[in-house]
Coordinates of C-alpha atoms and ligand atoms in Angstrom, one line a residue:
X11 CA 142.8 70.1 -135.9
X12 CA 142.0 73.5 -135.2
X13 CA 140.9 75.8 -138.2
X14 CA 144.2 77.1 -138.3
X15 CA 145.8 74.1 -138.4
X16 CA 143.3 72.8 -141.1
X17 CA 143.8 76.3 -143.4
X18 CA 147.7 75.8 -142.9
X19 CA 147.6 72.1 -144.0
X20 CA 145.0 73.3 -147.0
X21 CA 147.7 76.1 -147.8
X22 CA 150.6 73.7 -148.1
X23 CA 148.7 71.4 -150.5
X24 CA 147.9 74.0 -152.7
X25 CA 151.5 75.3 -152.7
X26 CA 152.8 71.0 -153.4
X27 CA 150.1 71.2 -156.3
X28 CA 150.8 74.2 -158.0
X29 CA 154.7 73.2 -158.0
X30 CA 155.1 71.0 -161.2
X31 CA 153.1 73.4 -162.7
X32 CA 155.5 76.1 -161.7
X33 CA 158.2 73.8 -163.3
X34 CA 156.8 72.8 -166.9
X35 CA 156.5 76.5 -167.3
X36 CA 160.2 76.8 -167.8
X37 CA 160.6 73.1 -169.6
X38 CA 162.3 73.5 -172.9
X39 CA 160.2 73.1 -176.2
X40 CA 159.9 69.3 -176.9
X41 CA 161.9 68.3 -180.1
X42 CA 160.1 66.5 -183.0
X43 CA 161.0 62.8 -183.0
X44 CA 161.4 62.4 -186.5
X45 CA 164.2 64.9 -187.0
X46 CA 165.0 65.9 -183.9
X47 CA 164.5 69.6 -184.1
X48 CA 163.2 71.5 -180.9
X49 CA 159.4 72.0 -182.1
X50 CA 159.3 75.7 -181.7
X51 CA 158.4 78.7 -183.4
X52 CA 159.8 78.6 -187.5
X53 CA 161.5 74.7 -186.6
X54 CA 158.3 73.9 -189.7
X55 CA 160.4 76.3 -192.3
X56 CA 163.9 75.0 -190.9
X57 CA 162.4 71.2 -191.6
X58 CA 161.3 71.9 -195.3
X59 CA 164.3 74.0 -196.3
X60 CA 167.0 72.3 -194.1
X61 CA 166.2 68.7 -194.6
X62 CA 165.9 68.1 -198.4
X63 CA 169.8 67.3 -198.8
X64 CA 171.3 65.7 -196.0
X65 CA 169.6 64.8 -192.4
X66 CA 168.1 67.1 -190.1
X67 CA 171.3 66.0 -187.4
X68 CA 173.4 67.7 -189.5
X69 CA 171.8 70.6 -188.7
X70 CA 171.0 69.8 -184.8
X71 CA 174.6 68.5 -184.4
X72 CA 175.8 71.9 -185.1
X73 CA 175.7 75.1 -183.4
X74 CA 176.9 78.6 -183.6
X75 CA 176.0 82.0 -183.8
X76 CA 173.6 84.1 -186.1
X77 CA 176.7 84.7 -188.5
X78 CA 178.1 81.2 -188.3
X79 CA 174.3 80.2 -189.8
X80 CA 174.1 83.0 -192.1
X81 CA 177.4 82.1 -193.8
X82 CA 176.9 78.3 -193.4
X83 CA 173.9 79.3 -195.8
X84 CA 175.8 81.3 -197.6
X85 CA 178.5 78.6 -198.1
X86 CA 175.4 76.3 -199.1
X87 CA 174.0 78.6 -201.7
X88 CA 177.1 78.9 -203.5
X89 CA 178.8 75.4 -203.4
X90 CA 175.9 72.8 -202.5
X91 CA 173.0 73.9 -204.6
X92 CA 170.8 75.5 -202.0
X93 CA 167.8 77.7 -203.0
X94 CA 167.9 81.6 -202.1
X95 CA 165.4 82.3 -199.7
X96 CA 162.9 84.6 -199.3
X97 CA 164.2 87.8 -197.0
X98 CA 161.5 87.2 -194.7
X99 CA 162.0 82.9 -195.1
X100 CA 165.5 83.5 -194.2
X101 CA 164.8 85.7 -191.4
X102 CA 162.9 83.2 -189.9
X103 CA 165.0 80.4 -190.1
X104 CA 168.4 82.4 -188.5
X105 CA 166.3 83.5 -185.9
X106 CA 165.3 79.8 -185.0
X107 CA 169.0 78.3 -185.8
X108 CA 170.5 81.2 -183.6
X109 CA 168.1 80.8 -180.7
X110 CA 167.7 76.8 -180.3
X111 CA 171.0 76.1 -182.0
X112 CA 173.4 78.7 -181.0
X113 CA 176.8 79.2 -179.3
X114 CA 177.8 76.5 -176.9
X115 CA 178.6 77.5 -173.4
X116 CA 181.6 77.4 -172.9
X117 CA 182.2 74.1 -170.7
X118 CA 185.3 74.4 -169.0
X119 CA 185.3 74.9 -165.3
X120 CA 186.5 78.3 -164.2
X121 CA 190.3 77.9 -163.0
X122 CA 190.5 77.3 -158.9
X123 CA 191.2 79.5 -156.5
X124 CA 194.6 80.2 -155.5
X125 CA 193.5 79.1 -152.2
X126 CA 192.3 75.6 -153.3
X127 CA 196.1 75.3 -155.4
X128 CA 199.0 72.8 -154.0
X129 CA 201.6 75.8 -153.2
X130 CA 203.7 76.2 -156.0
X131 CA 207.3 75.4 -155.4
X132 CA 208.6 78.0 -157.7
X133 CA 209.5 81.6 -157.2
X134 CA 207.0 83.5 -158.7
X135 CA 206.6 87.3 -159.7
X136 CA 205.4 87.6 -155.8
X137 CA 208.4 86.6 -154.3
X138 CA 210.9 89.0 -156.5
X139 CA 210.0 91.9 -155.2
Ligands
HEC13 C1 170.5 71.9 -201.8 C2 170.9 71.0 -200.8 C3 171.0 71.5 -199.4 C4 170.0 72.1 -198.6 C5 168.6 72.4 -199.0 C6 170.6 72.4 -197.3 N1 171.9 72.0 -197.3 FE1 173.1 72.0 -195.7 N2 174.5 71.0 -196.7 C7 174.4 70.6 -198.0 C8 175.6 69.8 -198.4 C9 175.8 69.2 -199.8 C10 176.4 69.8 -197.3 C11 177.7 69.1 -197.1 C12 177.5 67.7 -196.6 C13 178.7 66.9 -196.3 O1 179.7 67.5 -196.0 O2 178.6 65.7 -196.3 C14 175.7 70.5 -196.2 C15 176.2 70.7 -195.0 C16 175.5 71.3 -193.9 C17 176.0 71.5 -192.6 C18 177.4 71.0 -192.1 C19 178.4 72.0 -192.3 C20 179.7 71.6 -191.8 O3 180.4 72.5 -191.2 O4 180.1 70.5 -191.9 C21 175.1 72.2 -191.9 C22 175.1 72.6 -190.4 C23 174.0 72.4 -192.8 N3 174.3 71.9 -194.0 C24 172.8 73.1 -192.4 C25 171.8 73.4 -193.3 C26 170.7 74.3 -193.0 C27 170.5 75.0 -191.7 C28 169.9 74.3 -194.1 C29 168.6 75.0 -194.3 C30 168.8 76.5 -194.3 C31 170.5 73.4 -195.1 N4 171.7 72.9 -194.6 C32 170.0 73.1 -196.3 C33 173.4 70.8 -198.9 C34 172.2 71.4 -198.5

């Protein structure tokens, strides 16, 4: 090999090594195998204010926005029995339930392409004019 050849092969190495580091970087937060909750920052307040009633999957199996928390809470505090919490208690447990838990992407497909669609045997607004 020829010193270039041998720095190009070194070079490539280093790049193959540094790869799966590259990718655990972006790796979601691991979730606690007990309830289930992604183990990241405030999931220790959610599990000792969220899990004294009913199972932690209750609250994993749902999902929504800041607001849909805030009045699930709400709802909770005024019909089940929940504690209030502290402002700052509170704060941290939306922010968790609206970052690891929130919205759902919408999962639909986006609609095809006229392009891609049988043509349509019927007039249409198109052909009227
Ligand atoms: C004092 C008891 C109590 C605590 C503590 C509690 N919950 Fe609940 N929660 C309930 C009860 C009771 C229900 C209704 C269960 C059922 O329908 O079987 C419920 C239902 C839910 C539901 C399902 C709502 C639905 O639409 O069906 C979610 C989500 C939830 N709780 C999240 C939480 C979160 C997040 C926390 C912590 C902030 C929490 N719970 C703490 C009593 C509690």
């Amino acid at each position: 090999m020829t010193p270039l050849q041998t720095l190009a092969t070194a070079s490539l190495g280093l790049a193959l090594m540094t790869l799966p580091l590259a990718g655990m970087a972006q790796e979601a937060p691991e979730s606690d195998p007990e309830t289930g909750l992604v183990m990241a920052e405030g999931w220790e307040t959610v599990r000792s204010n969220c899990t004294a009633c009913h199972s932690a999957s209750l609250v994993t199996q749902n999902s929504g926005t800041r607001n849909h928390w805030e009045y699930l809470i709400r709802w909770m505090q005024e019909t089940q029995g929940l504690w209030e919490f502290q402002e700052e208690t509170e704060a941290t447990i939306l922010d968790y339930l609206a970052e690891y838990y929130g919205p759902k992407e919408d999962t639909r497909r986006p609609a095809l392409p006229r392009t891609l669609m049988p043509d349509n045997p019927y007039p249409t607004v198109a052909d009227s004019g």
